[in-house]
PDB file of C-alpha atoms in Angstrom:
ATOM      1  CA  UNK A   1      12.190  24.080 -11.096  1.00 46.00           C
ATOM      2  CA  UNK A   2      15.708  22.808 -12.059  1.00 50.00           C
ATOM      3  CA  UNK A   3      16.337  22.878  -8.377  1.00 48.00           C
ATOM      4  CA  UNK A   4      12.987  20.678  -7.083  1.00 46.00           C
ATOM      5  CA  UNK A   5      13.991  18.208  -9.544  1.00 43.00           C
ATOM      6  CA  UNK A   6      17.597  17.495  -9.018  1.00 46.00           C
ATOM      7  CA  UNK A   7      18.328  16.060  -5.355  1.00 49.00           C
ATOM      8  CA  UNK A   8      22.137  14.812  -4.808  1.00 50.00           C
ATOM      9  CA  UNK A   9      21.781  12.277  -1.788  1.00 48.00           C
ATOM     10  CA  UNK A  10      25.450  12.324  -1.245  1.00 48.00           C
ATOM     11  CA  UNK A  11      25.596  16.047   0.442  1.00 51.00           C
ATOM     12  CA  UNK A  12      22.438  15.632   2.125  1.00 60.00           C
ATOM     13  CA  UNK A  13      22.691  16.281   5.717  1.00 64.00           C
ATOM     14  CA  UNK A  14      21.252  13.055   7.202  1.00 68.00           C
ATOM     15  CA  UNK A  15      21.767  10.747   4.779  1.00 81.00           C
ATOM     16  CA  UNK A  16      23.733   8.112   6.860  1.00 85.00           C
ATOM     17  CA  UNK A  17      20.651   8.144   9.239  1.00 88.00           C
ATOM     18  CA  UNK A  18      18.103   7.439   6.722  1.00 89.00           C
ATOM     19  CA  UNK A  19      20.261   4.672   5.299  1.00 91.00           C
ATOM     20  CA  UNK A  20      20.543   3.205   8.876  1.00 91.00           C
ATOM     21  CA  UNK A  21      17.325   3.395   9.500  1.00 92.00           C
ATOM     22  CA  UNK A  22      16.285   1.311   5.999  1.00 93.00           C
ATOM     23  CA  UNK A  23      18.925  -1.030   7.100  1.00 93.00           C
ATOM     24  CA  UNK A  24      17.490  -1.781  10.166  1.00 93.00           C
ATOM     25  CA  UNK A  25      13.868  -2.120   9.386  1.00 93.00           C
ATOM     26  CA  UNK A  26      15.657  -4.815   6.670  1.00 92.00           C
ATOM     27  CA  UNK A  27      16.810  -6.369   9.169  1.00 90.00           C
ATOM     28  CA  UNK A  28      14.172  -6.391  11.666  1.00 91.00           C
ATOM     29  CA  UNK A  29      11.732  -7.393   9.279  1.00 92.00           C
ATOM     30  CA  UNK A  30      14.188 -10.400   8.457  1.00 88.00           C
ATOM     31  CA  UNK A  31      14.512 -11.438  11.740  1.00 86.00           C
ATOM     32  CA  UNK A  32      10.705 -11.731  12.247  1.00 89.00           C
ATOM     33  CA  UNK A  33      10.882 -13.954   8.925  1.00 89.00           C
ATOM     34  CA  UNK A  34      13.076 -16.132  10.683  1.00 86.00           C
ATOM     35  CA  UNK A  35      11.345 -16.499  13.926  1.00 86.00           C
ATOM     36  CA  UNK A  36       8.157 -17.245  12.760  1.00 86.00           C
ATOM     37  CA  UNK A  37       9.516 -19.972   9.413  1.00 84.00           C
ATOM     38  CA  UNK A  38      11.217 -21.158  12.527  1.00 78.00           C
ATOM     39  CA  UNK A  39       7.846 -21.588  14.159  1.00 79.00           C
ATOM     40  CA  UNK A  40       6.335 -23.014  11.547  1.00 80.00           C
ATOM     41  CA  UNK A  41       8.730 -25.703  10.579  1.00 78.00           C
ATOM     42  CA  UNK A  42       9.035 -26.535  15.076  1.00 76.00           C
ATOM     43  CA  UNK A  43       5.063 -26.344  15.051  1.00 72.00           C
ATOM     44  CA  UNK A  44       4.576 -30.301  14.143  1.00 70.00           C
ATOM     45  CA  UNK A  45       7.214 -31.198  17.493  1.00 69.00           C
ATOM     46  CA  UNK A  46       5.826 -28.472  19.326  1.00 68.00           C
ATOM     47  CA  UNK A  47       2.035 -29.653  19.699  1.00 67.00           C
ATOM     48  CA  UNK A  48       2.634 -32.978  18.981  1.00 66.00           C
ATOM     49  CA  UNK A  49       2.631 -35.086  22.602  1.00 57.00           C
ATOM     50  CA  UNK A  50       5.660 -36.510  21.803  1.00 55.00           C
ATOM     51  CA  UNK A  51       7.787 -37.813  18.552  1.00 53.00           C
ATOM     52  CA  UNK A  52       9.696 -41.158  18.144  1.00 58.00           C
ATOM     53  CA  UNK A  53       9.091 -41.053  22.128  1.00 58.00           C
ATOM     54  CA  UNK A  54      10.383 -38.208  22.871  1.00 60.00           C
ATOM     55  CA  UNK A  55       8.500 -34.874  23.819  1.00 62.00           C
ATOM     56  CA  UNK A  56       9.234 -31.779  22.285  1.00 64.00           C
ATOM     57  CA  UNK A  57      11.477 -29.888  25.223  1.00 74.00           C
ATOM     58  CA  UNK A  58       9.731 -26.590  26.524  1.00 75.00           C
ATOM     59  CA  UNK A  59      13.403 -25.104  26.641  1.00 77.00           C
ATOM     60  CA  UNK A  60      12.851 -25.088  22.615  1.00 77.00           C
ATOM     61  CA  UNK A  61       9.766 -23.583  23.137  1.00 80.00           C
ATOM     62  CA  UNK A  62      10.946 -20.445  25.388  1.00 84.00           C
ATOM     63  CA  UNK A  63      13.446 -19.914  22.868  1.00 83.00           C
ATOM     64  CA  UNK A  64      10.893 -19.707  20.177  1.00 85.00           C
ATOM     65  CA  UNK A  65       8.766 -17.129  22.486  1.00 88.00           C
ATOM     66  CA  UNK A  66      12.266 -15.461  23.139  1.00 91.00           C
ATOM     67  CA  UNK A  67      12.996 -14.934  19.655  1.00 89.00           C
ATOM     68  CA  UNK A  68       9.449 -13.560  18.825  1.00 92.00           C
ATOM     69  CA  UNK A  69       9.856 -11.085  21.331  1.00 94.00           C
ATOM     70  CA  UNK A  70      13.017  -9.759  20.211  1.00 93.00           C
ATOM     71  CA  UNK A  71      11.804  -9.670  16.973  1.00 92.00           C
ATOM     72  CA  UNK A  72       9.220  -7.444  17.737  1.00 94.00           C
ATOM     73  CA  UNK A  73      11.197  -5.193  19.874  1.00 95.00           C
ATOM     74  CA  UNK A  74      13.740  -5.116  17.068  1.00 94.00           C
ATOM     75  CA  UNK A  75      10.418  -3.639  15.426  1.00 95.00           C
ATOM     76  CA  UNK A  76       9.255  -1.402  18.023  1.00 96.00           C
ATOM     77  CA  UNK A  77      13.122   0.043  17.774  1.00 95.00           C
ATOM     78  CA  UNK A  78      12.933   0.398  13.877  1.00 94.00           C
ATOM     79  CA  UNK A  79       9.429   2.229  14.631  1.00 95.00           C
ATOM     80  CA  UNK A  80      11.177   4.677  17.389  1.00 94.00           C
ATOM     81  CA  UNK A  81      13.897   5.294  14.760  1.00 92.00           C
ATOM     82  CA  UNK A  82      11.981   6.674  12.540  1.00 92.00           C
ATOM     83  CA  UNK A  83      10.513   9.168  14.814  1.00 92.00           C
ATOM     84  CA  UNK A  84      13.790  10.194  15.649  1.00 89.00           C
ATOM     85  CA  UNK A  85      14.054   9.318  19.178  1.00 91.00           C
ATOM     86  CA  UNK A  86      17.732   9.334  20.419  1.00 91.00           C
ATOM     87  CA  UNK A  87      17.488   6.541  23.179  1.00 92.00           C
ATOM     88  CA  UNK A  88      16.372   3.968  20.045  1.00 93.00           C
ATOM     89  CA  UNK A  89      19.445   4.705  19.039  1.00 93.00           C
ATOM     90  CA  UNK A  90      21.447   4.341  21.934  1.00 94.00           C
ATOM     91  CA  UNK A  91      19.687   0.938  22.440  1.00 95.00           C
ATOM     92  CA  UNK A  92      19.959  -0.263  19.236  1.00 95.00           C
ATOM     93  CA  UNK A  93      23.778   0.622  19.214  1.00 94.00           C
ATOM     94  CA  UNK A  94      23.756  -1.547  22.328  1.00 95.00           C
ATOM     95  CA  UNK A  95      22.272  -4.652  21.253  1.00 94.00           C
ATOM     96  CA  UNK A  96      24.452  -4.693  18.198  1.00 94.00           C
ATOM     97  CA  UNK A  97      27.832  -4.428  19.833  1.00 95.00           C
ATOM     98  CA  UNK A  98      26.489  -7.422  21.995  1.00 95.00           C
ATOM     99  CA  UNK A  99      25.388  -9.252  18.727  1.00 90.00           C
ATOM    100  CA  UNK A 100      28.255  -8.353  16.965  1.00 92.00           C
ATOM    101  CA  UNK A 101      30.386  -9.563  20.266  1.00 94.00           C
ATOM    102  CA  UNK A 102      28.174 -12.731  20.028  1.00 90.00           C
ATOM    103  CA  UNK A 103      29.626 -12.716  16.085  1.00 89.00           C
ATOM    104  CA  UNK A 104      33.209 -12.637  16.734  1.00 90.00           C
ATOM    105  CA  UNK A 105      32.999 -15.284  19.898  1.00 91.00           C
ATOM    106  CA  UNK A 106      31.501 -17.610  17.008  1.00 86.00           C
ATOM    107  CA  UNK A 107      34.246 -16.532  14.892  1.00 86.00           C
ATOM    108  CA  UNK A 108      36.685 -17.873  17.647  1.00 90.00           C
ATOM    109  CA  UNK A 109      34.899 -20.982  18.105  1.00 88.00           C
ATOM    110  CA  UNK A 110      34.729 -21.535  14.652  1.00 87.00           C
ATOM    111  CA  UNK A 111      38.631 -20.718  14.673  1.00 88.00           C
ATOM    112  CA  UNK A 112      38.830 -23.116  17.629  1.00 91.00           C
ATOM    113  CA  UNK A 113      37.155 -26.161  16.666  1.00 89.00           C
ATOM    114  CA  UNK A 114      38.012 -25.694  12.859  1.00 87.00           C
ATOM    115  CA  UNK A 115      34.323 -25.632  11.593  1.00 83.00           C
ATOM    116  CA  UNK A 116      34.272 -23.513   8.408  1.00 84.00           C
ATOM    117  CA  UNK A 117      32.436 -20.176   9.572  1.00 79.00           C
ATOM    118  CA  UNK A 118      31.668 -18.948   5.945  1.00 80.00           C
ATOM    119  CA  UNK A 119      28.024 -20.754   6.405  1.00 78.00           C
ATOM    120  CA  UNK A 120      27.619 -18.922   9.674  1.00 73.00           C
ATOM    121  CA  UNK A 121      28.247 -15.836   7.805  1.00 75.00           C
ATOM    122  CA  UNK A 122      25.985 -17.071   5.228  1.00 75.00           C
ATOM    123  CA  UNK A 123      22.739 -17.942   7.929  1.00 72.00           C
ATOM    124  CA  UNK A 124      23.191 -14.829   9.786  1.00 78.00           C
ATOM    125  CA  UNK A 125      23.798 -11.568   6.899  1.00 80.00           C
ATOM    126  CA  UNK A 126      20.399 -10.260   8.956  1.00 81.00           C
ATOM    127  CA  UNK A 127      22.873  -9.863  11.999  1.00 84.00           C
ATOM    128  CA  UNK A 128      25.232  -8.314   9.947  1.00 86.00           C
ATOM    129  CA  UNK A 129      23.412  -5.964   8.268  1.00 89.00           C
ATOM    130  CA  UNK A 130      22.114  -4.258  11.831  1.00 89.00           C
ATOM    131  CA  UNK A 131      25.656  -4.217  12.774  1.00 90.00           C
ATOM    132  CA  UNK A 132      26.464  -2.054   9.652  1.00 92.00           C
ATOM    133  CA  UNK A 133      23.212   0.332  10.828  1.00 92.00           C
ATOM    134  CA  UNK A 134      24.011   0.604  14.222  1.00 92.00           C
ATOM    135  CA  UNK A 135      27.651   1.894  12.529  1.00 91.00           C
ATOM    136  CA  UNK A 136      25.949   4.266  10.771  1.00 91.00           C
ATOM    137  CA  UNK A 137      24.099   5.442  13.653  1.00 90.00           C
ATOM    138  CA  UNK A 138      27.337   6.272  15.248  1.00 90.00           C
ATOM    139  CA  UNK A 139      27.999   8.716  12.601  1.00 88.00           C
ATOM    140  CA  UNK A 140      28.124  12.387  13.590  1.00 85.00           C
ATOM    141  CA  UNK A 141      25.835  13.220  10.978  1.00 84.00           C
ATOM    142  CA  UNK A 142      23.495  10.770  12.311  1.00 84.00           C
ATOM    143  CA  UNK A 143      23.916  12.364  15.562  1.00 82.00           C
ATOM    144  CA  UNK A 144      22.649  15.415  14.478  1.00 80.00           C
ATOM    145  CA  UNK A 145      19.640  14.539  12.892  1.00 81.00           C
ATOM    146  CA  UNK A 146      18.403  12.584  16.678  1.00 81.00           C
ATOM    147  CA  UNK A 147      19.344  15.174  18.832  1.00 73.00           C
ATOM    148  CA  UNK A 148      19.160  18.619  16.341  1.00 65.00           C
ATOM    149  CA  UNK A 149      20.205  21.807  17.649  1.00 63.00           C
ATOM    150  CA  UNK A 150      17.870  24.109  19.788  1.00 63.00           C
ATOM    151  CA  UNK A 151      17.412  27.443  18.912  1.00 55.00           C
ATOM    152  CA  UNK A 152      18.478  29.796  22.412  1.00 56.00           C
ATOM    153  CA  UNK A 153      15.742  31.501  23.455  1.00 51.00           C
TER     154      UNK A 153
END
């Protein structure tokens, strides 16, 4: 009974992957937020003929449709993470070294053209938190709770 009731998360064998996995659903989740209150405050511009003369561009408008679409794959991912499937995790490790490649280039920039990059950091802790899963995803013990060891036969 003593046992049942008393569960230590730190020696638990997949614990990093669990944790990842929370973290990126966070994040996922946040970046749908963002692309759809993006939406919403374009939506006046977007269906309006045109504003002060000038038309909303459709470039905006791809990037909008762009955005939602990532957002849902980020989604789809999160969903394939959770049923342990080893190529979500290969894919999100992927995406996140480009975003977090994306991250230091603004870093540079920032470095660059002196613009103070602590309210990049500030707009973008989403991006920073599926960096810090897609670390823990690298983890051996997350390793082997995707791809667990078969029995011989």
């Amino acid at each position: 009974m003593e046992d049942n009731l008393a569960i230590n998360l730190i020696t638990q064998k997949n614990f990093p992957a669990k944790i990842a996995i929370m973290i990126y659903w966070a994040a996922s989740l946040l970046d749908l937020l963002f692309v759809t209150g993006d939406f919403l405050a374009a939506r006046h511009y977007i269906f309006s003929r045109s504003v002060s003369g000038y038309s909303f561009p459709k470039v905006a408008i791809y990037l909008l449709a762009a955005g939602f679409v990532f957002a849902v794959l980020q989604l789809f991912l999160a969903f394939e993470l959770s049923t342990r499937k080893n190529w979500a995790r290969m894919v999100v490790v992927g995406i996140s070294t480009l975003l977090a490649a994306g991250l230091i280039y603004q870093a540079y920039l920032s470095i660059i053209f002196k613009i103070p990059f602590l309210p990049v950091l500030k707009n973008t802790y989403w991006l920073i938190a599926e960096i810090v899963a897609a670390s823990l995803l690298l983890l051996p013990k997350s390793k082997d709770w995707f791809a667990p060891k078969r029995a011989s036969a």
